[in-house]
Amino acid sequence: MNCTRCGFCLPACPTYIQTGGNEASSPRGRIALMKAVADGKKEPDEEVEAQLNECLGCRACEPACPSGVNYGHILEQARAVIQEHKSHSLPIRMLRKAVFQWLFLDRSRMETVHRMRWMYEKTPVQKLMRKSGAFRMLPGEAAIMERVMPGAAPPKKAVRPPVQAVFQDNPIKKVAFFDGCLMSTMFTETNQNTLYLLEKSGCEVVVPDTQQCCGALHAHAGETDGAVKLAKQNIEAFEQIDADFIVTNAGGCGAGLKEYPFLLKEEPEWVERAKAFSAKVGDISTLLVELELPPMKLEAELVTYQPSCHLENVMKEKGNVEKLLRSIDGVTYAAMPDKEQCCGSAGIYNLVQPEMAMKILDKKMTDVRHIQAGIIVTSNPGCLLQMKAGIEREGLTESVRAVHIVDLAAEALKQAELAGTAAK
């Protein structure tokens, strides 16, 4: 009801832009559809579901809205209602159950899948699959995503020890690290670099061993029960640590954690605990800017940044990645044109809505070519894979690389340390 139909959200919406101004593909249009269903004027049919599914959930419309409409909450509630009443085919039911009720509800299962992926890469199977062209039979851009995924770390590195910690004699802050289910298995090196940077910043770091997936994927897909279950487990895990700051290195996960008070709003015994938890959650870029890293250095390079939508639009932590980049000796920072526009990753959006995702990505890569950046920095794993896919699609693998801000900062810090040692 707060939507005044002013239209300020329209130029902020990637799907509205890509469809040439289709009203139904805008936040204003989708709110009108949802309201029509709620008022009994329209059935929640395939047209409504298709429009809600076409939405990236990037929430760029929220900062643009003068009325303060929390579109993301409305979208997730609408998707949950549709899933509650929808009859899926047997294959879809099995797939959703495997993903939402099995895989992402238990970290140990993620680690099992990671071990299987590691074995797949270490045997001839991967080469045979790629040579056979079997991946081209997969939907959307799954074949490109398979090529750009980082290599699987040895299983021992991807399995969290009972308690992982970095201790300091006189710590500046005590930090609890949310290491994420995909980050700790698929992006193990980034997590290790996160611990390295926090240590160099003078933090004492503890990684709770009972934490689980953040639940954002469940919430976005209308699987509210799973999201609630994971939220409660994570709150309990981090309550055991009297930390000053709960740090994340993935914008999507951080936003999911920040949303726990809304997710648990109907449960009085949990909502205050959720508020106390989410108040401590923040991105590593924010903490590193606050604490100030030692000097960092890289070879001269033109660097641009594709922001995480959820880091900026939900966590409201804007500008800190750019501050980190500008603090690195040798880096020339060039702002990505229309950087506030989503890259098209949006969780698994690039797999389930590949046509729209690739249209959005192609625009991003046109901008990269325009500014001639050699490095594209991201602050979220999905964005990182999406930009790597763009580099692959454009044939720029020899001249452009995509890297997480944590990995670039760690690289720059180590290079500065080596330079300092050599000077001595």
CSV table of C-alpha atoms in Angstrom, one decimal:
chain,number,residue,atom,x,y,z
A,1,MET,CA,0.0,0.0,0.0
A,2,ASN,CA,3.0,2.3,0.5
A,3,CYS,CA,3.7,2.2,-3.3
A,4,THR,CA,2.6,5.5,-4.7
A,5,ARG,CA,3.4,4.4,-8.3
A,6,CYS,CA,5.8,7.3,-8.7
A,7,GLY,CA,8.1,5.4,-11.0
A,8,PHE,CA,11.4,6.2,-9.3
A,9,CYS,CA,12.1,2.5,-9.2
A,10,LEU,CA,11.9,2.0,-13.0
A,11,PRO,CA,15.4,3.2,-14.0
A,12,ALA,CA,16.9,1.3,-11.1
A,13,CYS,CA,15.4,-2.1,-12.3
A,14,PRO,CA,17.6,-4.2,-14.6
A,15,THR,CA,14.7,-6.3,-16.0
A,16,TYR,CA,12.6,-3.2,-16.7
A,17,ILE,CA,15.5,-1.8,-18.7
A,18,GLN,CA,16.2,-5.0,-20.6
A,19,THR,CA,12.6,-5.5,-21.6
A,20,GLY,CA,12.4,-2.1,-23.1
A,21,GLY,CA,10.2,-0.6,-20.4
A,22,ASN,CA,7.7,-3.4,-19.9
A,23,GLU,CA,5.7,-2.3,-16.9
A,24,ALA,CA,5.0,-5.8,-15.6
A,25,SER,CA,8.8,-6.3,-15.5
A,26,SER,CA,9.3,-3.4,-13.0
A,27,PRO,CA,9.0,-3.3,-9.2
A,28,ARG,CA,5.9,-1.1,-9.6
A,29,GLY,CA,4.3,-3.5,-12.0
A,30,ARG,CA,5.1,-6.6,-9.9
A,31,ILE,CA,3.7,-4.9,-6.8
A,32,ALA,CA,0.5,-4.2,-8.8
A,33,LEU,CA,0.3,-7.9,-9.7
A,34,MET,CA,0.8,-9.0,-6.1
A,35,LYS,CA,-1.7,-6.6,-4.9
A,36,ALA,CA,-4.3,-7.7,-7.5
A,37,VAL,CA,-3.8,-11.3,-6.3
A,38,ALA,CA,-4.1,-10.3,-2.6
A,39,ASP,CA,-7.3,-8.3,-3.4
A,40,GLY,CA,-8.8,-11.3,-5.2
A,41,LYS,CA,-8.8,-9.5,-8.6
A,42,LYS,CA,-6.3,-11.9,-10.2
A,43,GLU,CA,-5.4,-15.5,-9.8
A,44,PRO,CA,-1.9,-16.4,-8.8
A,45,ASP,CA,-1.4,-17.9,-12.2
A,46,GLU,CA,1.7,-18.7,-14.4
A,47,GLU,CA,1.9,-15.1,-15.6
A,48,VAL,CA,2.3,-13.8,-12.0
A,49,GLU,CA,4.8,-16.5,-11.1
A,50,ALA,CA,6.8,-15.9,-14.2
A,51,GLN,CA,7.1,-12.2,-13.4
A,52,LEU,CA,8.1,-12.9,-9.9
A,53,ASN,CA,10.7,-15.4,-11.1
A,54,GLU,CA,12.0,-12.9,-13.6
A,55,CYS,CA,12.8,-10.5,-10.8
A,56,LEU,CA,16.5,-10.7,-9.8
A,57,GLY,CA,15.8,-9.8,-6.2
A,58,CYS,CA,18.7,-7.3,-6.4
A,59,ARG,CA,16.6,-4.7,-4.5
A,60,ALA,CA,18.1,-1.8,-6.3
A,61,CYS,CA,14.5,-0.4,-6.3
A,62,GLU,CA,14.6,0.1,-2.5
A,63,PRO,CA,17.2,2.9,-2.3
A,64,ALA,CA,15.4,4.6,-5.2
A,65,CYS,CA,12.0,4.5,-3.5
A,66,PRO,CA,10.9,7.7,-1.7
A,67,SER,CA,8.1,5.9,0.1
A,68,GLY,CA,10.5,3.3,1.7
A,69,VAL,CA,8.7,0.3,0.2
A,70,ASN,CA,10.6,-2.9,1.3
A,71,TYR,CA,10.2,-4.7,-2.0
A,72,GLY,CA,12.5,-7.6,-1.0
A,73,HIS,CA,10.3,-8.7,1.9
A,74,ILE,CA,7.1,-8.4,-0.3
A,75,LEU,CA,8.8,-10.5,-3.0
A,76,GLU,CA,9.9,-13.3,-0.7
A,77,GLN,CA,6.5,-13.5,1.0
A,78,ALA,CA,4.8,-13.7,-2.4
A,79,ARG,CA,7.1,-16.5,-3.6
A,80,ALA,CA,6.5,-18.4,-0.3
A,81,VAL,CA,2.7,-18.2,-0.8
A,82,ILE,CA,3.1,-19.4,-4.4
A,83,GLN,CA,5.3,-22.3,-3.4
A,84,GLU,CA,2.9,-23.3,-0.6
A,85,HIS,CA,0.0,-23.7,-3.1
A,86,LYS,CA,1.9,-24.8,-6.2
A,87,SER,CA,1.8,-28.4,-7.5
A,88,HIS,CA,5.2,-29.2,-9.0
A,89,SER,CA,6.0,-32.0,-11.4
A,90,LEU,CA,7.7,-35.1,-9.8
A,91,PRO,CA,11.2,-34.2,-11.2
A,92,ILE,CA,10.9,-30.6,-9.9
A,93,ARG,CA,9.7,-31.8,-6.5
A,94,MET,CA,12.6,-34.2,-6.2
A,95,LEU,CA,15.1,-31.5,-7.2
A,96,ARG,CA,13.7,-28.9,-4.8
A,97,LYS,CA,13.7,-31.5,-2.0
A,98,ALA,CA,17.3,-32.5,-2.7
A,99,VAL,CA,18.5,-28.9,-2.8
A,100,PHE,CA,16.5,-27.3,0.0
A,101,GLN,CA,15.6,-30.1,2.3
A,102,TRP,CA,18.8,-32.1,2.0
A,103,LEU,CA,21.9,-30.4,0.7
A,104,PHE,CA,21.7,-26.9,2.1
A,105,LEU,CA,20.3,-27.9,5.5
A,106,ASP,CA,23.4,-29.6,6.7
A,107,ARG,CA,27.0,-28.5,6.2
A,108,SER,CA,28.3,-32.0,6.3
A,109,ARG,CA,26.4,-32.8,3.2
A,110,MET,CA,27.9,-29.9,1.4
A,111,GLU,CA,31.3,-31.2,2.4
A,112,THR,CA,30.3,-34.7,1.0
A,113,VAL,CA,29.4,-33.1,-2.3
A,114,HIS,CA,32.7,-31.2,-2.3
A,115,ARG,CA,34.6,-34.4,-1.9
A,116,MET,CA,32.7,-35.9,-4.9
A,117,ARG,CA,33.6,-32.8,-6.9
A,118,TRP,CA,37.3,-33.0,-5.9
A,119,MET,CA,37.4,-36.7,-7.0
A,120,TYR,CA,35.6,-35.7,-10.3
A,121,GLU,CA,38.4,-33.1,-11.0
A,122,LYS,CA,41.3,-35.4,-10.0
A,123,THR,CA,40.2,-38.3,-12.3
A,124,PRO,CA,39.9,-38.2,-16.1
A,125,VAL,CA,36.1,-37.8,-15.8
A,126,GLN,CA,36.2,-34.0,-16.0
A,127,LYS,CA,38.3,-34.0,-19.2
A,128,LEU,CA,36.1,-36.6,-20.8
A,129,MET,CA,33.0,-34.7,-19.9
A,130,ARG,CA,34.4,-31.5,-21.4
A,131,LYS,CA,35.7,-33.1,-24.6
A,132,SER,CA,32.4,-35.0,-25.1
A,133,GLY,CA,30.4,-31.7,-25.2
A,134,ALA,CA,28.0,-33.2,-22.6
A,135,PHE,CA,27.9,-29.8,-20.7
A,136,ARG,CA,26.4,-28.2,-23.7
A,137,MET,CA,23.2,-30.2,-23.1
A,138,LEU,CA,22.8,-28.5,-19.7
A,139,PRO,CA,20.3,-25.6,-19.5
A,140,GLY,CA,21.4,-22.0,-19.8
A,141,GLU,CA,25.0,-21.1,-19.2
A,142,ALA,CA,25.8,-24.1,-16.9
A,143,ALA,CA,28.6,-25.2,-19.3
A,144,ILE,CA,30.4,-21.8,-18.9
A,145,MET,CA,29.8,-21.9,-15.1
A,146,GLU,CA,31.4,-25.3,-14.9
A,147,ARG,CA,34.5,-24.0,-16.6
A,148,VAL,CA,35.0,-20.8,-14.5
A,149,MET,CA,34.4,-22.4,-11.1
A,150,PRO,CA,37.5,-22.5,-9.0
A,151,GLY,CA,39.2,-25.8,-8.6
A,152,ALA,CA,38.1,-27.9,-5.7
A,153,ALA,CA,40.4,-27.7,-2.7
A,154,PRO,CA,41.6,-30.9,-1.1
A,155,PRO,CA,38.8,-32.2,1.1
A,156,LYS,CA,40.9,-31.8,4.3
A,157,LYS,CA,41.1,-28.0,3.7
A,158,ALA,CA,37.4,-27.8,3.0
A,159,VAL,CA,36.3,-29.5,6.2
A,160,ARG,CA,36.0,-27.1,9.1
A,161,PRO,CA,38.0,-28.2,12.2
A,162,PRO,CA,36.1,-28.4,15.5
A,163,VAL,CA,37.1,-24.8,16.3
A,164,GLN,CA,39.1,-22.7,14.0
A,165,ALA,CA,40.6,-19.6,15.6
A,166,VAL,CA,43.2,-16.9,15.2
A,167,PHE,CA,44.4,-15.6,18.6
A,168,GLN,CA,46.1,-12.3,19.4
A,169,ASP,CA,47.8,-11.1,22.6
A,170,ASN,CA,46.1,-7.7,22.6
A,171,PRO,CA,43.3,-8.0,20.0
A,172,ILE,CA,41.7,-4.8,18.6
A,173,LYS,CA,38.5,-6.7,18.1
A,174,LYS,CA,37.1,-10.1,18.8
A,175,VAL,CA,35.5,-11.3,15.5
A,176,ALA,CA,33.3,-14.3,14.8
A,177,PHE,CA,33.6,-15.4,11.1
A,178,PHE,CA,30.6,-16.6,9.2
A,179,ASP,CA,32.4,-18.8,6.7
A,180,GLY,CA,29.4,-19.8,4.5
A,181,CYS,CA,28.6,-23.2,3.0
A,182,LEU,CA,29.7,-22.5,-0.5
A,183,MET,CA,32.5,-20.2,0.5
A,184,SER,CA,34.1,-22.8,2.8
A,185,THR,CA,33.9,-25.5,0.1
A,186,MET,CA,34.1,-23.9,-3.3
A,187,PHE,CA,36.0,-20.7,-2.3
A,188,THR,CA,38.3,-22.2,0.4
A,189,GLU,CA,41.2,-19.9,-0.5
A,190,THR,CA,39.1,-16.8,-0.1
A,191,ASN,CA,38.2,-17.9,3.4
A,192,GLN,CA,41.8,-18.5,4.3
A,193,ASN,CA,42.7,-15.1,3.0
A,194,THR,CA,39.9,-13.7,5.1
A,195,LEU,CA,41.5,-15.1,8.2
A,196,TYR,CA,44.9,-13.8,7.1
A,197,LEU,CA,43.6,-10.2,6.6
A,198,LEU,CA,41.7,-10.3,9.9
A,199,GLU,CA,44.9,-11.4,11.7
A,200,LYS,CA,47.0,-8.7,10.0
A,201,SER,CA,44.3,-6.2,11.2
A,202,GLY,CA,44.9,-7.2,14.8
A,203,CYS,CA,41.7,-9.2,15.3
A,204,GLU,CA,41.1,-12.3,17.3
A,205,VAL,CA,38.9,-14.5,15.2
A,206,VAL,CA,36.7,-17.5,16.1
A,207,VAL,CA,34.9,-19.7,13.5
A,208,PRO,CA,31.9,-21.4,15.2
A,209,ASP,CA,31.8,-25.0,14.3
A,210,THR,CA,28.0,-25.4,14.5
A,211,GLN,CA,27.1,-22.7,12.0
A,212,GLN,CA,25.1,-23.7,8.9
A,213,CYS,CA,24.1,-22.2,5.6
A,214,CYS,CA,22.7,-18.6,5.9
A,215,GLY,CA,19.4,-19.7,4.5
A,216,ALA,CA,19.2,-16.9,1.9
A,217,LEU,CA,18.7,-19.4,-0.9
A,218,HIS,CA,15.7,-20.8,0.9
A,219,ALA,CA,14.2,-17.4,1.6
A,220,HIS,CA,14.6,-16.3,-2.1
A,221,ALA,CA,13.0,-19.5,-3.3
A,222,GLY,CA,10.0,-19.3,-1.0
A,223,GLU,CA,11.2,-22.2,1.2
A,224,THR,CA,10.6,-20.2,4.4
A,225,ASP,CA,10.6,-23.2,6.8
A,226,GLY,CA,14.1,-24.1,5.8
A,227,ALA,CA,15.3,-20.5,6.1
A,228,VAL,CA,13.8,-20.2,9.6
A,229,LYS,CA,15.5,-23.5,10.7
A,230,LEU,CA,18.9,-22.3,9.5
A,231,ALA,CA,18.5,-18.9,11.0
A,232,LYS,CA,17.8,-20.3,14.5
A,233,GLN,CA,20.8,-22.7,14.2
A,234,ASN,CA,23.1,-19.8,13.3
A,235,ILE,CA,21.9,-17.5,16.0
A,236,GLU,CA,22.5,-20.2,18.6
A,237,ALA,CA,26.0,-20.9,17.2
A,238,PHE,CA,27.1,-17.3,17.3
A,239,GLU,CA,25.5,-16.6,20.7
A,240,GLN,CA,28.1,-18.9,22.2
A,241,ILE,CA,30.8,-16.4,21.2
A,242,ASP,CA,31.0,-12.9,22.8
A,243,ALA,CA,32.2,-11.3,19.6
A,244,ASP,CA,32.3,-7.6,18.7
A,245,PHE,CA,31.6,-8.2,15.1
A,246,ILE,CA,30.2,-11.1,12.9
A,247,VAL,CA,32.1,-10.8,9.7
A,248,THR,CA,31.1,-12.2,6.3
A,249,ASN,CA,32.9,-12.1,2.9
A,250,ALA,CA,29.8,-12.7,0.7
A,251,GLY,CA,27.3,-10.0,0.2
A,252,GLY,CA,24.4,-12.4,-0.3
A,253,CYS,CA,25.2,-14.3,2.9
A,254,GLY,CA,25.6,-11.1,4.9
A,255,ALA,CA,22.2,-9.8,3.6
A,256,GLY,CA,20.6,-13.1,4.5
A,257,LEU,CA,22.0,-12.8,8.1
A,258,LYS,CA,20.8,-9.2,8.4
A,259,GLU,CA,17.3,-10.3,7.5
A,260,TYR,CA,16.9,-12.7,10.4
A,261,PRO,CA,14.7,-10.3,12.5
A,262,PHE,CA,12.2,-10.1,9.6
A,263,LEU,CA,12.4,-13.9,9.0
A,264,LEU,CA,11.6,-14.5,12.7
A,265,LYS,CA,9.2,-11.6,13.3
A,266,GLU,CA,6.3,-13.9,14.2
A,267,GLU,CA,8.3,-15.7,17.0
A,268,PRO,CA,8.6,-13.4,20.0
A,269,GLU,CA,11.1,-15.7,21.7
A,270,TRP,CA,13.5,-15.4,18.8
A,271,VAL,CA,13.0,-11.9,17.3
A,272,GLU,CA,15.1,-10.0,19.9
A,273,ARG,CA,17.8,-12.6,19.7
A,274,ALA,CA,17.8,-12.2,15.9
A,275,LYS,CA,18.1,-8.4,16.3
A,276,ALA,CA,21.1,-8.7,18.6
A,277,PHE,CA,22.7,-11.1,16.1
A,278,SER,CA,22.1,-9.1,13.0
A,279,ALA,CA,23.3,-5.9,14.6
A,280,LYS,CA,26.8,-7.4,14.8
A,281,VAL,CA,26.8,-8.6,11.2
A,282,GLY,CA,29.0,-6.7,8.7
A,283,ASP,CA,31.1,-7.2,5.6
A,284,ILE,CA,34.8,-7.7,5.9
A,285,SER,CA,35.4,-4.7,3.7
A,286,THR,CA,33.8,-2.4,6.3
A,287,LEU,CA,35.8,-3.9,9.1
A,288,LEU,CA,39.1,-3.6,7.2
A,289,VAL,CA,38.5,0.0,6.3
A,290,GLU,CA,37.7,0.7,10.0
A,291,LEU,CA,40.8,-1.0,11.3
A,292,GLU,CA,43.2,-0.1,8.5
A,293,LEU,CA,45.4,-2.8,7.0
A,294,PRO,CA,49.2,-2.5,6.7
A,295,PRO,CA,50.5,-1.0,3.4
A,296,MET,CA,49.4,-2.9,0.3
A,297,LYS,CA,51.1,-2.9,-3.1
A,298,LEU,CA,50.4,-4.4,-6.6
A,299,GLU,CA,52.0,-3.9,-10.0
A,300,ALA,CA,50.4,-1.0,-11.8
A,301,GLU,CA,46.9,-2.0,-12.9
A,302,LEU,CA,43.6,-0.4,-13.9
A,303,VAL,CA,40.9,-1.9,-11.6
A,304,THR,CA,37.1,-1.7,-11.6
A,305,TYR,CA,34.5,-3.0,-9.1
A,306,GLN,CA,31.2,-4.7,-9.7
A,307,PRO,CA,29.3,-4.2,-6.4
A,308,SER,CA,27.3,-6.9,-4.7
A,309,CYS,CA,23.7,-5.8,-4.8
A,310,HIS,CA,22.9,-7.2,-1.4
A,311,LEU,CA,26.0,-5.7,0.2
A,312,GLU,CA,24.9,-2.2,-1.0
A,313,ASN,CA,21.1,-2.4,-1.0
A,314,VAL,CA,20.4,-4.6,2.0
A,315,MET,CA,23.5,-4.4,4.2
A,316,LYS,CA,23.8,-0.7,3.3
A,317,GLU,CA,27.6,-1.0,3.3
A,318,LYS,CA,28.5,1.1,0.4
A,319,GLY,CA,31.9,2.5,-0.7
A,320,ASN,CA,34.2,0.5,1.5
A,321,VAL,CA,35.5,-1.9,-1.2
A,322,GLU,CA,36.4,1.2,-3.3
A,323,LYS,CA,38.2,2.7,-0.3
A,324,LEU,CA,40.2,-0.5,0.0
A,325,LEU,CA,41.1,-0.5,-3.7
A,326,ARG,CA,42.2,3.1,-3.6
A,327,SER,CA,44.5,2.3,-0.7
A,328,ILE,CA,46.5,-0.2,-2.7
A,329,ASP,CA,49.7,1.2,-4.1
A,330,GLY,CA,49.8,0.6,-7.9
A,331,VAL,CA,46.0,0.4,-8.4
A,332,THR,CA,44.2,2.9,-10.5
A,333,TYR,CA,40.5,2.7,-9.8
A,334,ALA,CA,38.0,3.2,-12.6
A,335,ALA,CA,34.3,3.2,-11.6
A,336,MET,CA,32.2,0.7,-13.5
A,337,PRO,CA,29.5,2.6,-15.6
A,338,ASP,CA,26.1,1.9,-14.0
A,339,LYS,CA,27.8,-0.1,-11.3
A,340,GLU,CA,24.6,0.0,-9.2
A,341,GLN,CA,23.0,-2.3,-11.8
A,342,CYS,CA,23.0,-6.0,-11.0
A,343,CYS,CA,25.5,-8.2,-12.9
A,344,GLY,CA,22.8,-10.9,-13.5
A,345,SER,CA,24.1,-13.5,-11.1
A,346,ALA,CA,21.5,-13.1,-8.2
A,347,GLY,CA,22.1,-16.4,-6.5
A,348,ILE,CA,21.1,-19.1,-9.1
A,349,TYR,CA,19.3,-16.6,-11.3
A,350,ASN,CA,21.9,-17.0,-14.1
A,351,LEU,CA,21.0,-20.8,-14.1
A,352,VAL,CA,17.2,-20.5,-14.0
A,353,GLN,CA,16.8,-17.3,-16.0
A,354,PRO,CA,19.8,-17.5,-18.3
A,355,GLU,CA,18.5,-15.4,-21.2
A,356,MET,CA,17.9,-12.3,-19.0
A,357,ALA,CA,21.0,-12.9,-17.0
A,358,MET,CA,23.2,-13.0,-20.1
A,359,LYS,CA,21.6,-9.8,-21.5
A,360,ILE,CA,22.5,-8.1,-18.3
A,361,LEU,CA,26.0,-9.6,-18.3
A,362,ASP,CA,26.7,-8.6,-21.9
A,363,LYS,CA,26.0,-4.9,-20.9
A,364,LYS,CA,28.5,-5.2,-18.1
A,365,MET,CA,31.1,-6.6,-20.3
A,366,THR,CA,30.6,-3.8,-22.8
A,367,ASP,CA,31.3,-1.4,-19.9
A,368,VAL,CA,34.4,-3.4,-19.0
A,369,ARG,CA,35.7,-3.1,-22.6
A,370,HIS,CA,34.9,0.6,-22.5
A,371,ILE,CA,37.0,1.4,-19.4
A,372,GLN,CA,39.7,-1.2,-20.4
A,373,ALA,CA,40.1,-2.5,-16.9
A,374,GLY,CA,42.5,-5.4,-16.3
A,375,ILE,CA,40.9,-6.6,-13.0
A,376,ILE,CA,37.3,-6.8,-12.1
A,377,VAL,CA,36.8,-6.9,-8.3
A,378,THR,CA,33.7,-8.4,-6.7
A,379,SER,CA,32.6,-8.9,-3.1
A,380,ASN,CA,30.3,-11.9,-3.6
A,381,PRO,CA,31.0,-15.4,-5.0
A,382,GLY,CA,28.0,-15.4,-7.3
A,383,CYS,CA,29.1,-12.0,-8.8
A,384,LEU,CA,32.6,-13.4,-9.1
A,385,LEU,CA,31.5,-16.4,-11.2
A,386,GLN,CA,29.2,-14.2,-13.3
A,387,MET,CA,32.0,-11.8,-14.2
A,388,LYS,CA,34.3,-14.8,-14.9
A,389,ALA,CA,31.6,-16.1,-17.2
A,390,GLY,CA,31.5,-12.7,-18.9
A,391,ILE,CA,35.3,-12.7,-19.4
A,392,GLU,CA,35.0,-16.2,-20.9
A,393,ARG,CA,32.1,-15.3,-23.2
A,394,GLU,CA,34.0,-12.2,-24.5
A,395,GLY,CA,37.3,-14.0,-25.1
A,396,LEU,CA,39.1,-11.8,-22.6
A,397,THR,CA,40.8,-14.5,-20.5
A,398,GLU,CA,44.3,-13.3,-21.5
A,399,SER,CA,43.8,-9.7,-20.6
A,400,VAL,CA,41.2,-9.5,-17.8
A,401,ARG,CA,40.7,-11.3,-14.6
A,402,ALA,CA,38.0,-11.3,-12.0
A,403,VAL,CA,38.9,-11.6,-8.3
A,404,HIS,CA,37.3,-11.3,-4.9
A,405,ILE,CA,38.3,-8.2,-3.0
A,406,VAL,CA,39.6,-10.4,-0.1
A,407,ASP,CA,41.9,-12.3,-2.5
A,408,LEU,CA,43.2,-9.1,-4.1
A,409,ALA,CA,43.8,-7.4,-0.8
A,410,ALA,CA,45.7,-10.5,0.5
A,411,GLU,CA,47.7,-10.6,-2.7
A,412,ALA,CA,48.6,-6.9,-2.3
A,413,LEU,CA,49.5,-7.2,1.3
A,414,LYS,CA,51.8,-10.2,0.7
A,415,GLN,CA,53.4,-8.4,-2.2
A,416,ALA,CA,54.1,-5.3,0.0
A,417,GLU,CA,55.5,-7.5,2.7
A,418,LEU,CA,57.9,-9.2,0.2
A,419,ALA,CA,58.9,-5.8,-1.2
A,420,GLY,CA,59.6,-4.6,2.4
A,421,THR,CA,61.7,-7.7,3.1
A,422,ALA,CA,63.7,-7.3,-0.1
A,423,ALA,CA,64.3,-3.6,0.7
A,424,LYS,CA,65.8,-4.6,4.0
